[in-house]
Coordinates of C-alpha atoms and ligand atoms in Angstrom, one line a residue:
M121 CA 165.5 148.0 73.9
A122 CA 166.8 144.5 73.6
A123 CA 166.0 143.7 77.2
H124 CA 162.5 145.2 76.7
L125 CA 161.9 143.0 73.7
A126 CA 163.2 139.9 75.4
G127 CA 160.9 140.8 78.3
I128 CA 157.9 140.9 76.0
A129 CA 158.9 137.6 74.3
I130 CA 159.2 135.9 77.7
E131 CA 155.9 137.3 78.9
R132 CA 154.2 136.1 75.7
R133 CA 155.7 132.6 76.1
Q134 CA 154.5 132.5 79.7
S135 CA 151.0 133.5 78.7
E136 CA 151.0 130.9 75.9
E137 CA 152.2 128.3 78.3
R138 CA 149.4 129.4 80.7
I139 CA 146.8 129.1 78.0
Q140 CA 148.2 125.7 77.0
F141 CA 148.0 124.6 80.6
M142 CA 144.5 125.8 81.1
A143 CA 143.4 124.0 77.9
H144 CA 144.7 120.8 79.2
H145 CA 144.0 121.0 82.9
D146 CA 141.0 121.2 85.2
A147 CA 140.7 124.6 86.7
L148 CA 139.5 123.4 90.1
T149 CA 142.0 120.7 90.9
G150 CA 144.8 121.5 88.5
L151 CA 144.7 117.9 87.3
P152 CA 145.0 117.0 83.6
N153 CA 141.7 116.9 81.7
R154 CA 140.4 114.4 79.3
L155 CA 141.9 116.2 76.3
L156 CA 145.4 115.7 77.7
F157 CA 144.7 112.1 78.6
D158 CA 143.5 111.4 75.1
A159 CA 146.6 112.9 73.7
R160 CA 148.9 110.8 75.9
V161 CA 147.3 107.5 76.3
A162 CA 148.2 105.9 72.9
S163 CA 151.9 106.5 73.4
A164 CA 151.7 105.2 77.0
L165 CA 150.2 102.0 75.6
Q166 CA 152.8 101.7 72.9
E167 CA 155.6 102.2 75.3
A168 CA 154.3 99.5 77.5
R169 CA 154.1 97.1 74.6
Q170 CA 157.7 97.8 73.7
N171 CA 158.9 97.2 77.2
D172 CA 156.7 94.3 78.0
Q173 CA 155.1 96.2 80.8
W174 CA 151.5 96.9 81.8
V175 CA 149.5 100.0 81.9
A176 CA 146.6 100.0 84.3
L177 CA 143.6 102.3 84.0
A178 CA 140.9 102.9 86.6
F179 CA 137.7 104.7 86.5
L180 CA 137.1 106.3 89.9
D181 CA 133.8 107.7 91.1
L182 CA 133.3 109.2 94.5
D183 CA 130.4 107.6 96.4
N184 CA 127.6 109.9 97.5
F185 CA 129.4 113.1 96.4
K186 CA 126.1 114.7 95.5
L187 CA 124.8 114.3 99.0
I188 CA 127.8 116.2 100.4
N189 CA 127.6 118.8 97.7
D190 CA 124.0 119.4 98.3
S191 CA 124.1 119.3 102.1
L192 CA 127.3 121.3 102.8
G193 CA 127.2 123.5 99.7
H194 CA 129.2 123.7 96.5
H195 CA 132.0 125.5 98.1
S196 CA 132.6 122.5 100.4
G197 CA 132.1 120.2 97.5
D198 CA 134.9 122.0 95.6
Q199 CA 137.2 121.9 98.6
L200 CA 136.5 118.2 98.9
L201 CA 137.4 117.6 95.3
R202 CA 140.7 119.5 95.8
I203 CA 141.6 117.4 98.8
V204 CA 140.8 114.2 97.0
A205 CA 142.9 115.3 94.0
D206 CA 145.8 116.1 96.3
R207 CA 145.6 112.8 98.1
M208 CA 145.6 110.9 94.8
R209 CA 148.6 112.9 93.6
T210 CA 150.7 111.8 96.5
C211 CA 150.0 108.1 95.7
V212 CA 151.3 108.2 92.1
R213 CA 154.5 108.6 90.2
R214 CA 155.4 111.5 87.9
S215 CA 154.9 109.2 84.9
D216 CA 151.4 108.3 86.0
M217 CA 148.4 110.4 85.3
I218 CA 145.3 111.4 87.2
V219 CA 142.6 112.9 85.1
R220 CA 139.4 114.7 86.2
V221 CA 136.8 113.7 83.6
G222 CA 133.6 115.0 85.2
G223 CA 132.2 116.3 88.5
D224 CA 133.4 113.6 90.8
E225 CA 134.8 111.2 88.2
F226 CA 138.4 110.5 87.6
I227 CA 140.6 108.3 85.4
I228 CA 143.9 107.1 86.8
M229 CA 146.6 105.8 84.5
L230 CA 149.5 103.9 86.0
T231 CA 152.4 103.1 83.7
G232 CA 155.6 101.1 83.8
L233 CA 154.0 98.3 85.8
P234 CA 155.2 94.7 85.9
A235 CA 152.8 92.2 84.5
E236 CA 151.3 91.3 87.9
R237 CA 147.8 91.8 89.0
E238 CA 148.7 91.9 92.6
V239 CA 151.0 94.9 92.1
V240 CA 148.3 96.8 90.1
L241 CA 145.6 96.1 92.7
T242 CA 147.9 97.1 95.6
R243 CA 148.7 100.4 93.9
F244 CA 145.0 101.2 93.4
E245 CA 144.0 100.1 96.9
K246 CA 146.6 102.5 98.3
I247 CA 144.8 105.3 96.4
R248 CA 141.5 104.1 97.7
S249 CA 142.5 104.1 101.3
A250 CA 144.2 107.6 100.9
I251 CA 140.9 109.0 99.7
A252 CA 139.0 107.3 102.5
A253 CA 141.0 108.9 105.3
P254 CA 138.9 111.2 107.4
M255 CA 139.0 114.9 106.5
M256 CA 137.7 118.2 108.0
L257 CA 135.3 120.1 105.8
S258 CA 133.4 123.2 106.9
G259 CA 133.9 122.2 110.5
H260 CA 132.6 118.7 109.9
S261 CA 134.8 115.6 110.1
L262 CA 133.8 113.3 107.3
Q263 CA 134.9 110.5 105.2
I264 CA 134.4 110.0 101.5
T265 CA 134.7 106.6 99.8
C266 CA 135.0 105.8 96.1
S267 CA 134.3 103.0 93.7
M268 CA 136.8 101.9 91.1
G269 CA 136.8 99.8 88.0
V270 CA 140.2 98.7 86.9
V271 CA 141.6 97.3 83.6
C272 CA 145.1 96.3 82.6
Y273 CA 146.7 96.7 79.2
P274 CA 147.2 94.5 77.2
E275 CA 145.0 91.9 79.0
H276 CA 141.7 93.8 79.0
G277 CA 141.7 95.6 75.7
A278 CA 143.8 96.7 72.8
T279 CA 142.8 100.4 72.5
A280 CA 142.1 103.2 75.0
V281 CA 138.4 103.2 73.9
E282 CA 138.1 99.5 74.6
L283 CA 139.9 99.7 77.9
L284 CA 137.9 102.6 79.1
A285 CA 134.6 100.9 78.2
N286 CA 135.7 97.9 80.2
A287 CA 136.8 100.0 83.1
D288 CA 133.4 101.5 83.1
S289 CA 131.7 98.1 83.2
A290 CA 134.0 97.2 86.1
M291 CA 133.1 100.4 87.9
Y292 CA 129.4 99.8 87.3
R293 CA 129.9 96.4 89.0
A294 CA 131.6 98.1 91.9
K295 CA 128.7 100.5 92.4
E296 CA 126.3 97.6 92.0
I297 CA 127.7 95.6 94.8
G298 CA 127.4 98.5 97.2
R299 CA 130.1 101.0 96.4
N300 CA 133.2 101.6 98.4
N301 CA 135.2 98.9 96.6
L302 CA 137.4 98.1 93.6
Q303 CA 136.6 95.7 90.8
L304 CA 139.0 94.3 88.3
F305 CA 137.5 93.8 84.9
S306 CA 136.6 90.2 84.0
A307 CA 135.3 88.2 81.0
E308 CA 132.1 87.7 83.0
M309 CA 131.6 91.4 83.2
A310 CA 132.2 91.7 79.4
A311 CA 129.5 89.1 78.9
K312 CA 127.2 90.9 81.2
A313 CA 127.8 94.2 79.5
H314 CA 127.1 92.6 76.2
E315 CA 123.9 91.0 77.4
K316 CA 122.9 94.4 78.7
L317 CA 123.6 96.0 75.4
L318 CA 121.4 93.5 73.7
R319 CA 118.6 94.0 76.2
H320 CA 118.8 97.7 75.7
E321 CA 118.5 97.3 71.9
E322 CA 115.6 95.0 72.4
L323 CA 113.8 97.4 74.7
R324 CA 114.5 100.3 72.3
D325 CA 112.9 98.2 69.5
A326 CA 110.0 97.4 71.8
V327 CA 109.4 101.1 72.3
A328 CA 109.5 101.7 68.5
R329 CA 107.1 98.8 67.9
Q330 CA 104.9 99.7 70.9
E331 CA 105.0 96.3 72.5
F332 CA 103.6 97.6 75.8
V333 CA 100.2 97.1 77.3
L334 CA 98.6 98.5 80.4
H335 CA 96.9 96.4 83.1
Y336 CA 94.6 98.1 85.6
Q337 CA 94.2 97.3 89.3
P338 CA 91.1 98.5 91.0
Q339 CA 91.3 100.6 94.2
L340 CA 88.5 100.3 96.7
N341 CA 87.0 102.8 99.1
L342 CA 86.4 100.8 102.3
E343 CA 83.7 103.1 103.5
T344 CA 81.5 102.9 100.4
G345 CA 82.7 99.5 99.2
R346 CA 83.1 101.0 95.8
M347 CA 85.9 101.1 93.3
F348 CA 86.8 104.7 92.8
A349 CA 90.2 104.5 91.0
A350 CA 92.6 102.1 89.2
E351 CA 96.3 102.0 89.0
S352 CA 97.7 101.5 85.5
L353 CA 100.6 99.1 85.5
V354 CA 102.7 98.6 82.4
R355 CA 103.6 95.2 80.9
W356 CA 105.8 94.3 78.0
Q357 CA 104.3 91.9 75.5
H358 CA 107.5 90.3 74.4
P359 CA 107.2 88.5 71.1
E360 CA 109.0 85.4 72.5
R361 CA 109.1 85.7 76.2
G362 CA 105.4 86.6 76.6
M363 CA 104.2 89.0 79.2
V364 CA 107.2 90.6 81.0
S365 CA 106.6 92.4 84.3
P366 CA 107.8 95.9 84.9
G367 CA 110.2 94.8 87.6
E368 CA 112.2 93.1 84.8
F369 CA 112.5 96.1 82.4
I370 CA 111.8 99.3 84.2
P371 CA 115.2 99.5 85.9
L372 CA 116.9 99.1 82.5
A373 CA 114.5 101.6 81.0
E374 CA 115.4 104.1 83.8
E375 CA 119.1 103.6 83.4
T376 CA 119.0 104.0 79.6
G377 CA 116.5 106.9 79.6
L378 CA 114.0 104.8 77.6
I379 CA 111.6 105.2 80.5
V380 CA 110.8 108.7 79.2
A381 CA 109.3 107.3 76.0
I382 CA 107.7 104.4 77.7
G383 CA 106.3 106.7 80.4
D384 CA 104.9 109.0 77.8
W385 CA 103.1 106.1 76.2
V386 CA 101.7 105.0 79.5
L387 CA 100.5 108.4 80.4
N388 CA 98.7 108.9 77.1
E389 CA 97.3 105.4 77.0
A390 CA 96.0 105.6 80.6
C391 CA 94.3 109.0 79.9
R392 CA 92.9 107.8 76.6
Q393 CA 91.5 104.6 78.2
N394 CA 90.0 106.3 81.1
K395 CA 88.2 108.8 78.9
A396 CA 87.0 106.0 76.6
W397 CA 85.5 104.3 79.7
Q398 CA 83.7 107.5 80.7
D399 CA 82.5 108.0 77.1
A400 CA 81.1 104.5 77.2
G401 CA 78.9 105.5 80.1
L402 CA 80.8 103.8 82.9
P403 CA 81.0 105.6 86.3
P404 CA 84.0 108.0 86.2
I405 CA 87.1 106.8 88.1
V406 CA 90.5 108.2 88.7
I407 CA 93.4 106.6 86.8
S408 CA 96.8 106.5 88.6
V409 CA 100.0 106.6 86.6
N410 CA 103.4 105.7 88.0
V411 CA 106.1 108.3 87.3
S412 CA 109.8 107.6 87.3
A413 CA 112.4 110.1 88.5
R414 CA 113.9 110.3 85.1
Q415 CA 110.5 111.4 83.6
F416 CA 109.8 113.8 86.3
R417 CA 113.1 115.6 85.7
E418 CA 112.3 116.2 82.0
Q419 CA 112.2 119.9 81.3
D420 CA 108.8 119.8 79.7
W421 CA 107.2 117.1 81.9
V422 CA 104.3 119.3 83.0
C423 CA 103.6 120.3 79.4
R424 CA 103.5 116.6 78.5
V425 CA 101.0 115.9 81.2
S426 CA 98.8 118.7 80.1
A427 CA 99.1 117.6 76.4
A428 CA 98.1 114.1 77.4
L429 CA 95.0 115.5 79.1
R430 CA 94.2 117.8 76.2
E431 CA 94.6 115.1 73.6
S432 CA 92.5 112.6 75.4
G433 CA 89.9 115.0 76.6
L434 CA 90.2 113.6 80.1
E435 CA 89.5 116.1 82.9
A436 CA 92.6 116.6 85.1
R437 CA 90.9 115.5 88.3
Y438 CA 90.5 112.0 86.9
L439 CA 94.3 111.6 86.6
E440 CA 96.6 110.9 89.6
L441 CA 100.3 110.7 89.3
E442 CA 102.2 108.5 91.7
L443 CA 105.6 109.8 92.7
T444 CA 108.1 108.0 95.0
E445 CA 109.8 109.4 98.0
S446 CA 113.2 109.0 96.5
L447 CA 112.1 110.9 93.4
I448 CA 111.0 113.8 95.5
M449 CA 114.0 113.7 97.8
Q450 CA 116.5 113.9 95.0
D451 CA 115.8 117.6 94.8
V452 CA 113.1 118.7 97.2
P453 CA 112.7 122.4 96.1
A454 CA 112.6 121.5 92.4
A455 CA 110.2 118.6 93.1
I456 CA 107.9 120.9 95.1
A457 CA 107.9 123.5 92.3
T458 CA 106.9 120.8 89.7
M459 CA 104.3 119.4 92.0
H460 CA 102.7 122.8 92.4
E461 CA 102.6 123.2 88.6
L462 CA 100.9 119.8 88.3
E463 CA 98.5 120.7 91.1
A464 CA 97.6 123.9 89.2
L465 CA 96.7 121.7 86.2
G466 CA 94.2 120.0 88.5
V467 CA 96.0 116.7 88.6
Q468 CA 96.1 114.7 91.8
L469 CA 99.3 113.6 93.4
A470 CA 100.2 110.6 95.5
I471 CA 103.3 109.3 97.1
D472 CA 103.9 105.6 96.2
D473 CA 105.7 103.0 98.3
F474 CA 105.5 105.3 101.2
G475 CA 107.7 104.4 104.1
T476 CA 110.4 102.8 102.1
G477 CA 112.2 106.0 101.1
Y478 CA 113.6 108.8 103.2
S479 CA 110.9 111.4 103.2
S480 CA 111.7 114.2 105.5
L481 CA 108.6 114.5 107.6
S482 CA 109.0 118.2 107.9
A483 CA 109.1 118.5 104.1
L484 CA 106.1 116.2 103.7
K485 CA 103.7 118.8 105.0
S486 CA 104.7 121.2 102.2
F487 CA 104.0 118.7 99.4
P488 CA 100.8 119.3 97.6
V489 CA 100.0 115.6 97.8
S490 CA 96.5 114.2 98.3
R491 CA 97.4 110.7 99.3
L492 CA 100.0 108.3 100.6
K493 CA 100.2 104.7 99.4
I494 CA 101.5 102.5 102.2
D495 CA 104.1 100.2 100.7
R496 CA 103.2 96.5 100.2
S497 CA 106.1 95.4 102.3
F498 CA 104.5 96.8 105.5
V499 CA 101.1 95.2 104.7
Q500 CA 102.5 91.8 103.7
D501 CA 103.2 90.5 107.2
I502 CA 100.1 91.8 109.0
P503 CA 98.9 90.5 111.4
A504 CA 102.0 88.4 112.2
D505 CA 104.5 91.2 112.5
E506 CA 103.9 93.7 115.3
D507 CA 106.4 96.2 114.0
D508 CA 104.7 96.3 110.5
M509 CA 101.4 96.9 112.2
A510 CA 102.9 99.7 114.2
I511 CA 104.4 101.3 111.1
T512 CA 101.2 100.9 109.1
G513 CA 99.2 102.4 112.0
A514 CA 101.6 105.3 112.3
I515 CA 101.5 106.1 108.5
I516 CA 97.7 106.1 108.6
S517 CA 97.6 108.5 111.5
L518 CA 100.3 110.7 110.0
A519 CA 98.2 110.9 106.8
Q520 CA 95.1 111.8 108.8
K521 CA 96.9 114.5 110.7
L522 CA 98.2 116.0 107.5
H523 CA 94.7 115.8 105.9
M524 CA 95.8 113.4 103.3
R525 CA 94.1 110.2 102.2
V526 CA 95.8 106.9 102.6
I527 CA 95.7 103.7 100.7
A528 CA 97.2 100.4 101.6
E529 CA 98.8 98.4 98.7
G530 CA 99.1 94.7 98.3
V531 CA 96.2 93.7 100.5
E532 CA 95.8 90.0 100.1
T533 CA 93.9 88.7 103.1
Q534 CA 90.8 89.3 105.2
A535 CA 93.0 89.7 108.3
Q536 CA 95.0 92.5 106.7
L537 CA 91.8 94.2 105.6
D538 CA 90.3 94.0 109.1
F539 CA 93.4 95.5 110.7
L540 CA 93.5 98.3 108.1
R541 CA 89.8 99.1 108.6
I542 CA 90.2 99.3 112.4
S543 CA 93.3 101.5 112.0
G544 CA 91.3 104.0 110.0
C545 CA 92.7 103.3 106.5
D546 CA 90.2 104.6 103.9
E547 CA 91.3 102.8 100.8
I548 CA 92.8 99.5 99.7
Q549 CA 94.4 98.0 96.6
G550 CA 95.5 94.4 96.3
Y551 CA 94.9 90.8 95.2
F552 CA 92.3 90.4 97.9
F553 CA 90.0 92.5 95.8
S554 CA 91.5 92.1 92.4
K555 CA 94.7 91.5 90.5
P556 CA 95.7 94.0 87.8
L557 CA 93.5 93.2 84.8
R558 CA 93.6 93.7 81.1
A559 CA 91.4 96.6 79.9
E560 CA 88.7 94.3 78.6
A561 CA 88.5 92.3 81.8
F562 CA 88.6 95.4 83.9
E563 CA 85.8 96.9 81.9
G564 CA 83.8 93.7 81.9
M565 CA 84.0 93.6 85.7
F566 CA 82.9 97.1 86.2
A567 CA 80.4 97.4 83.4
A568 CA 78.5 94.1 83.8
E569 CA 78.2 94.2 87.5
P570 CA 78.9 97.6 89.0
G571 CA 77.2 96.3 92.1
S572 CA 79.7 93.5 92.5
V573 CA 82.3 96.0 93.3
A574 CA 80.2 97.2 96.2
T575 CA 79.4 93.6 97.2
A576 CA 83.0 92.5 97.2
G577 CA 83.7 95.5 99.4
S578 CA 80.9 94.9 101.9
E579 CA 81.6 91.2 102.0
A580 CA 85.1 92.1 102.9
A581 CA 83.7 94.1 105.7
Ligands
LIG277 P1 103.9 99.8 92.4 O1 103.6 101.1 91.7 O2 104.1 99.9 93.8 O3 102.7 98.9 92.0 C1 102.2 97.9 92.8 C2 102.7 96.5 92.4 O4 102.2 95.6 93.4 C3 102.3 96.0 91.1 O5 103.3 95.2 90.6 C4 101.1 95.2 91.5 O6 100.8 94.2 90.5 C5 101.6 94.6 92.7 N1 100.5 94.2 93.6 C6 99.3 94.8 93.8 N2 98.5 94.1 94.7 C7 99.3 93.1 95.1 C8 99.0 92.1 96.1 O7 98.0 92.0 96.7 N3 100.0 91.2 96.3 C9 101.2 91.3 95.6 N4 102.1 90.4 95.9 N5 101.5 92.2 94.7 C10 100.5 93.1 94.5 P2 103.8 95.3 89.1 O8 102.6 95.5 88.2 O9 104.7 94.1 88.8 O10 104.6 96.6 89.1 C11 105.8 96.7 89.8 C12 106.3 98.1 89.9 O11 106.7 98.5 88.6 C13 105.3 99.2 90.3 O12 105.2 99.2 91.7 C14 105.9 100.4 89.8 O13 106.9 100.9 90.6 C15 106.5 99.9 88.5 N6 105.7 100.3 87.3 C16 104.6 99.7 86.9 N7 104.1 100.3 85.8 C17 104.8 101.4 85.6 C18 104.8 102.5 84.7 O14 104.0 102.7 83.9 N8 105.8 103.5 84.9 C19 106.8 103.4 85.8 N9 107.7 104.3 85.9 N10 106.8 102.4 86.7 C20 105.9 101.4 86.6
LIG278 MG1 102.4 102.6 91.9
LIG279 MG1 103.7 100.9 95.3

């Protein structure tokens, strides 16, 4: 009886221990999880303080893990994470800690270190090269690299929260300069992070105050010499800095998610404006709206588009959405599904900056896209650059074979226009014909002298 009871007690203890373990460890790799890290980090810092030692923390993110996960499948992805975890384990001591905090994100905590940067960096570099050693996965030999942001306690922060925030900035920097490297946090990074925070707040306020305005750049049909469409291009009317171009704030807006609100405003404003022009009796044109990947991924994106059309009263065929190759390639099946939903609404779709991304040509034929926009970088050096001419010519014939229309962006000179015309390009957009204009100027141009549009086109011919 006693033995039986003891057995039950032991079993219960074991299962309690197992539950404890599971609560504090990641099931896939067996590494400690964030919960356990949070429970341990404060005492590790305290101990270091008492012993005049350093604690070093690193944020580690695998480079291009998603690519491997998507191409070789989740099973291989899991296996890769286990291999990486094992390799890291062999590089650290029992008193150190490796934590899996997300899909391919880890925190490494090294304790009991002398107050020497070189020592710290050498330890982390060892981990980095262990991870980067070739591995066999599903019959493929591959290599995975990682980016690390490193901080040292007490130099780079007094609390775990502060240290991790700084390690994050350092990792961000590591990614920024091309991944596959390690960055030690610096005061300069802190200043940059602070600056970025301020810019984020400023942009958020700009969204709340609606400080944006759309400019419109005409698109010309070379055959008829007529303007048939315009691209809406957003600008930020900054109270002090004046007109800020999208290149200066769209990247931040994308990173912070503010692009969703900005993009919504752009979409609604472009539809409203186009309908207002039609209501004023101007010849109907198509309005193009740039869509960022972040917007496109929103769950209710298609609903938002249809709401913008409904609220403005604009017919769907007068709206075109410009998607980029990289946006589509992030998740081809999902993108195709969304594109079909948009097509069903009656909206037109174009691929912007074509040629700069990594479109799979075999996938291209299954996209419900009605036109390709040749990127400005190919047009720019025509006729001086033979390669650019060859690429531009190839894109034009590709579009023709796939029964898509094709427009060249950034056309600035007669010589470019001549080449495009000879190569069979149907449509152009660029400073040669017109810069992007404020709504009033755009309207003035096309209301006062609709014929001038045709003249400019035929003169160009
Ligand atoms: P994009 O969609 O490729 O737009 C074309 C850019 O080329 C515009 O710059 C336009 O002003 C410029 N451009 C047009 N013709 C010429 C030319 O002949 N020569 C030269 N040198 N440039 C020309 P912009 O307005 O600064 O916009 C830059 C980018 O910002 C756009 O590239 C687009 O990717 C993004 N963007 C603009 N508006 C929006 C928006 O509402 N939403 C999103 N997500 N992105 C936007
Ligand atoms: Mg565009
Ligand atoms: Mg473009």
